[in-house]
PDB file of C-alpha atoms and ligand atoms in Angstrom:
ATOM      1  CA  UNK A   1       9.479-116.200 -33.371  1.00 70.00           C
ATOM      2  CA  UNK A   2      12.094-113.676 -32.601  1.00 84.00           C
ATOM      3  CA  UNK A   3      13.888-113.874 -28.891  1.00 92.00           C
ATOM      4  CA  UNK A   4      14.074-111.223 -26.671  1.00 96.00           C
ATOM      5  CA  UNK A   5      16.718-111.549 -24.058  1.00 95.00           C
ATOM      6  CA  UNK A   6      15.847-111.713 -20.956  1.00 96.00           C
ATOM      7  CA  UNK A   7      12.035-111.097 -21.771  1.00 98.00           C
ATOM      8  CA  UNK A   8       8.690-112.817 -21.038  1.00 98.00           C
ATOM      9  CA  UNK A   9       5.683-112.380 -23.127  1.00 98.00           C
ATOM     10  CA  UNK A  10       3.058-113.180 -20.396  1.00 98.00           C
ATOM     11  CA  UNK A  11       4.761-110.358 -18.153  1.00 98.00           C
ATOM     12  CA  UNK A  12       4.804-108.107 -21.347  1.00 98.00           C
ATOM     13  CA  UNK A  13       1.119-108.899 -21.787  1.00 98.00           C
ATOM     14  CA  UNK A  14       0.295-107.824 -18.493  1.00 98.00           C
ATOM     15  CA  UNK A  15       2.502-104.398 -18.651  1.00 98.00           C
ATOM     16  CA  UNK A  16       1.375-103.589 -22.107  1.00 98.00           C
ATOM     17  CA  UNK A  17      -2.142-103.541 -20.179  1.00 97.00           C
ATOM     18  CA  UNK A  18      -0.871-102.293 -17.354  1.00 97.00           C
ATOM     19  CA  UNK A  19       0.710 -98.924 -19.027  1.00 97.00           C
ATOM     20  CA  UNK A  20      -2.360 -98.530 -21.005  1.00 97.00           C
ATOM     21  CA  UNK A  21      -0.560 -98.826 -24.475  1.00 98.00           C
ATOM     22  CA  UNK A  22      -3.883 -99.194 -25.924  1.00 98.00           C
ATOM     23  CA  UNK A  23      -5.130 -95.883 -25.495  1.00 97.00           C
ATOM     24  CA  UNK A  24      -3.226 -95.047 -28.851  1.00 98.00           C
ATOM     25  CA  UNK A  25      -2.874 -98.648 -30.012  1.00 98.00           C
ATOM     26  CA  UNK A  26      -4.836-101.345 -30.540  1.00 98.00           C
ATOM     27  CA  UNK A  27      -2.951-104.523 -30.070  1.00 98.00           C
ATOM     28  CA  UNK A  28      -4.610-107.588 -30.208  1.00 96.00           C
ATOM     29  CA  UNK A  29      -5.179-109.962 -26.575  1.00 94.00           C
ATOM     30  CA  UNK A  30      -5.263-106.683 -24.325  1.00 96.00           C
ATOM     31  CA  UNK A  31      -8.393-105.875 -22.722  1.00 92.00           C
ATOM     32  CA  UNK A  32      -9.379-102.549 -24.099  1.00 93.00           C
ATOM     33  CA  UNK A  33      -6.652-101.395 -26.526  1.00 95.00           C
ATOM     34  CA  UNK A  34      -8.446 -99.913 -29.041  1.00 95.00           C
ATOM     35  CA  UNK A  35      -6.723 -96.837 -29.711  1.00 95.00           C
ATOM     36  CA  UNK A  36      -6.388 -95.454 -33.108  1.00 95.00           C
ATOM     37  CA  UNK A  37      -4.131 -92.651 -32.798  1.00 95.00           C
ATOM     38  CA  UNK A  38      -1.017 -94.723 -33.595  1.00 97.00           C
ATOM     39  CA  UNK A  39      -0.544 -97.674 -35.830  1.00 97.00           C
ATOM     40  CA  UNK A  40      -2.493-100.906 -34.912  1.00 97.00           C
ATOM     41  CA  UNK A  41      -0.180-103.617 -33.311  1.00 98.00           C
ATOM     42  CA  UNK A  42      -2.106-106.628 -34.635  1.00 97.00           C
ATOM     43  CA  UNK A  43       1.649-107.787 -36.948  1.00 97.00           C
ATOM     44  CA  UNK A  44       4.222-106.230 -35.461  1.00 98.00           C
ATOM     45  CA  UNK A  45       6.165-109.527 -34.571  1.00 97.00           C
ATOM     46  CA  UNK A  46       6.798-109.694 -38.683  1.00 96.00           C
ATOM     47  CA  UNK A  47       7.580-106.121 -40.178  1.00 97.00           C
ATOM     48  CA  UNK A  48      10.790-105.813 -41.387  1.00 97.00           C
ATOM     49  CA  UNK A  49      10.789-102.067 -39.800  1.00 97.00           C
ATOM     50  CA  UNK A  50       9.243-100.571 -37.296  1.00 97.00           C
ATOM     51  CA  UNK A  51       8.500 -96.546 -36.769  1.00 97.00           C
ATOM     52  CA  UNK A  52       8.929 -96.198 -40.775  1.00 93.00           C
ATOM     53  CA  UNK A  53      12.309 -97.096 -41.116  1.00 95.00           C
ATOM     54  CA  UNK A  54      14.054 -99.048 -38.123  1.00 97.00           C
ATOM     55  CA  UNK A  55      14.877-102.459 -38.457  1.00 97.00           C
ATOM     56  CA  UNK A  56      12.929-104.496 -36.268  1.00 98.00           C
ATOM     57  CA  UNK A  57      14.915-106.166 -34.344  1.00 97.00           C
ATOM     58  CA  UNK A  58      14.786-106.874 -29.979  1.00 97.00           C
ATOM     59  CA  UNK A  59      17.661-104.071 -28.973  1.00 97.00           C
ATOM     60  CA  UNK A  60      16.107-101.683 -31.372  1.00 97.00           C
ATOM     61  CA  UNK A  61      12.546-102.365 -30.125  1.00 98.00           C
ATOM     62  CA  UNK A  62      13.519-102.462 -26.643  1.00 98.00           C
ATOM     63  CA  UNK A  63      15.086 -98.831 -27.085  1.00 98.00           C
ATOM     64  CA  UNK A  64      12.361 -97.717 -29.204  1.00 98.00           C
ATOM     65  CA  UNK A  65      10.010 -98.440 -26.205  1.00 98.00           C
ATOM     66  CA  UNK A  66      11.951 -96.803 -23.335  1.00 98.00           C
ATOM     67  CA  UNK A  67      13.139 -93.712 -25.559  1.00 98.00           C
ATOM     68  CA  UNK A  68      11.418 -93.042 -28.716  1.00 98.00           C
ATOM     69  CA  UNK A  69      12.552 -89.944 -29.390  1.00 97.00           C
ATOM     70  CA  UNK A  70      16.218 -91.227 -29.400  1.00 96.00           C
ATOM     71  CA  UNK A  71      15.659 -93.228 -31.982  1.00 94.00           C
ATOM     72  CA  UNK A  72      13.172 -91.390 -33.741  1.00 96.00           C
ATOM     73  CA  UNK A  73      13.387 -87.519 -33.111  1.00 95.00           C
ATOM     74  CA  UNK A  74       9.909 -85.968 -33.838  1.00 96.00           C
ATOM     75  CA  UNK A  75       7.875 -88.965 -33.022  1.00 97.00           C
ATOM     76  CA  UNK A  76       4.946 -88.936 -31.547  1.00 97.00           C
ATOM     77  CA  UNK A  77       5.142 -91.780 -29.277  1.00 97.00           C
ATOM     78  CA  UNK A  78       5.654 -90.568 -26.031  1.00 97.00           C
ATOM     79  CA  UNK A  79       8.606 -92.470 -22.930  1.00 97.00           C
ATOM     80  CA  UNK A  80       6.508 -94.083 -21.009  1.00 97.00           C
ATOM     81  CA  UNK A  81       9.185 -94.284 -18.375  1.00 97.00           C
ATOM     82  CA  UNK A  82      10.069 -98.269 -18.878  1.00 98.00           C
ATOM     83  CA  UNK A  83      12.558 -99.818 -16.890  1.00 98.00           C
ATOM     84  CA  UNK A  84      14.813-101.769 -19.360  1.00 98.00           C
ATOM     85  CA  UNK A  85      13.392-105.053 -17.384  1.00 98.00           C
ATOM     86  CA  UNK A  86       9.785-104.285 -18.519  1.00 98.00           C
ATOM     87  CA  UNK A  87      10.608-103.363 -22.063  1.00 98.00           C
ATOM     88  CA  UNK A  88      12.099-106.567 -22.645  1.00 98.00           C
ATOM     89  CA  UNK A  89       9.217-108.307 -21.547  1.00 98.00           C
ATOM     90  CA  UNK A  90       7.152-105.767 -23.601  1.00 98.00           C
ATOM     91  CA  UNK A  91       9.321-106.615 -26.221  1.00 98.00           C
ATOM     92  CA  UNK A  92       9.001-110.353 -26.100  1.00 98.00           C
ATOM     93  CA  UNK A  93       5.237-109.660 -25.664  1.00 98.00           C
ATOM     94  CA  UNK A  94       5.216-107.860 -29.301  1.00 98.00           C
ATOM     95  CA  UNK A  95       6.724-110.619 -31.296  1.00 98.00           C
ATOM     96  CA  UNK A  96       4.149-113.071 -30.473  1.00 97.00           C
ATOM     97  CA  UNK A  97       1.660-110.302 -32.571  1.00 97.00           C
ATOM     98  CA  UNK A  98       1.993-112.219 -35.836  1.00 95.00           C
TER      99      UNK A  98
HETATM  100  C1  LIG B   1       0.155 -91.199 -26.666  1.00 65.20           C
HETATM  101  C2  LIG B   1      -0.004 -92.281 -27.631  1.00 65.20           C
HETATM  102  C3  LIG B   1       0.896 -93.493 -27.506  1.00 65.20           C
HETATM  103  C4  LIG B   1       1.091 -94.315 -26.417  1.00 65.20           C
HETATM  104  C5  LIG B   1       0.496 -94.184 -25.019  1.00 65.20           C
HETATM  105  C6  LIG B   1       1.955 -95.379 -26.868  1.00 65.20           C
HETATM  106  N1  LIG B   1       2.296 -95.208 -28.169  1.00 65.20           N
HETATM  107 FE1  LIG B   1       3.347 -96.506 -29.338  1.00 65.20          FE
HETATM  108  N2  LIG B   1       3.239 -95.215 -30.903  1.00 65.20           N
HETATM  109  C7  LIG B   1       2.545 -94.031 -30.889  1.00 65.20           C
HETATM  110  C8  LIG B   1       2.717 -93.366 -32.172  1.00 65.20           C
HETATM  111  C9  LIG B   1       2.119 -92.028 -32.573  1.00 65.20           C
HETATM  112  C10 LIG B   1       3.520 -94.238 -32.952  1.00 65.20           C
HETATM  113  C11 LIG B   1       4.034 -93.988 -34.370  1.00 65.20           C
HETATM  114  C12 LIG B   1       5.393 -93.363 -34.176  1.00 65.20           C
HETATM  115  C13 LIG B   1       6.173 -93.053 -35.419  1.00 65.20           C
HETATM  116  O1  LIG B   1       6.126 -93.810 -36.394  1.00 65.20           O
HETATM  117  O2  LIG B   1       6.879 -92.029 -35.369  1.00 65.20           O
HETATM  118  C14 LIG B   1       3.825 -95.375 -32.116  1.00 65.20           C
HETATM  119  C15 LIG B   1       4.582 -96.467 -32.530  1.00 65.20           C
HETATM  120  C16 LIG B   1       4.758 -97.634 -31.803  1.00 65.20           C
HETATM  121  C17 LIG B   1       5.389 -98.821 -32.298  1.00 65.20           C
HETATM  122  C18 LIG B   1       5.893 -99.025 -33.715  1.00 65.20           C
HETATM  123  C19 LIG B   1       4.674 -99.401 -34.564  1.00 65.20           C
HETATM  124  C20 LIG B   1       4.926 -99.610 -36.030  1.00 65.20           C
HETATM  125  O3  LIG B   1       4.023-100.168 -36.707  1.00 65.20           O
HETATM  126  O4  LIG B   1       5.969 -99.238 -36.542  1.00 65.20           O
HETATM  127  C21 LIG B   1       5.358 -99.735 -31.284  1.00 65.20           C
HETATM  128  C22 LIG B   1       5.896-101.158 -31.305  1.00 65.20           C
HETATM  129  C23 LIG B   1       4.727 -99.104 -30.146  1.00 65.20           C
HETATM  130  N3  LIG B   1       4.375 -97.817 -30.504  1.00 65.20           N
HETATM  131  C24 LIG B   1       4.520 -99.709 -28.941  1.00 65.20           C
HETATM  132  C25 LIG B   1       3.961 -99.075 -27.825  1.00 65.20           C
HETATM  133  C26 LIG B   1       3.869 -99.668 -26.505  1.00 65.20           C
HETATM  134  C27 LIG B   1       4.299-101.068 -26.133  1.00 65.20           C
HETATM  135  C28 LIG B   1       3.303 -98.727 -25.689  1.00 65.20           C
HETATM  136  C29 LIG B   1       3.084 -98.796 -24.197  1.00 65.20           C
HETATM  137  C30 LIG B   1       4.308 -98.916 -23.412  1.00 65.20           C
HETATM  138  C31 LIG B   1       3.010 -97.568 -26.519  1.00 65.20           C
HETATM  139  N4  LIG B   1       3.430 -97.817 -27.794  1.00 65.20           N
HETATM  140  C32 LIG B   1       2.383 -96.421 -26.056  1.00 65.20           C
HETATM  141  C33 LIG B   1       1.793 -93.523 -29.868  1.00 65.20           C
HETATM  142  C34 LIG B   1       1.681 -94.067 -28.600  1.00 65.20           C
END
């Protein structure tokens, strides 16, 4: 299990839910995420990359989830206008999708 600093998976569960993440995803232990207009979340604790091509580790996915298009110009994952508190626990949240 990777650590995220600072972050708590059972807060992350409840602000994945709470931000509605699964309209485009569908990630696994959240009530109604479903979506399918962005890549299923069901494994993301164990690829190597994430986004096609960043290294999956905590500081990456914890900037990939405030500012996507910083780390990934073009993408089509929108900010969802994170604090850097709640993407941790997003964060930390993620890995546990193994
Ligand atoms: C409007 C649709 C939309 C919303 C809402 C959204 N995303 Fe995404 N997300 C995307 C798209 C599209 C991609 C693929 C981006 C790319 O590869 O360029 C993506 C990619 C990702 C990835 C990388 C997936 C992979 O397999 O590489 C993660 C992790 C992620 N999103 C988490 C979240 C979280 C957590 C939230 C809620 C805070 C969220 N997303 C909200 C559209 C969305």
């Amino acid at each position: 299990m990777v650590a995220v600093p600072g972050g708590d998976a059972q807060q992350g569960l409840r602000l994945v839910t709470q931000y509605q993440c699964g309209a485009c995803h569908s990630i696994p232990g959240v009530q109604g995420a479903a979506g399918e207009l962005a890549p299923a979340l069901d494994h993301i604790g164990r690829l190597s990359y994430i986004a096609g091509g960043i290294p999956n580790q905590p500081a990456n996915m914890v900037q990939w989830l405030r500012t996507p298009h910083a780390v990934k110009p073009g993408t089509e994952m929108p900010p969802m206008g994170l604090t850097e508190q709640e993407a941790r626990h997003m964060a930390a949240f993620l890995y546990t999708l193994r």
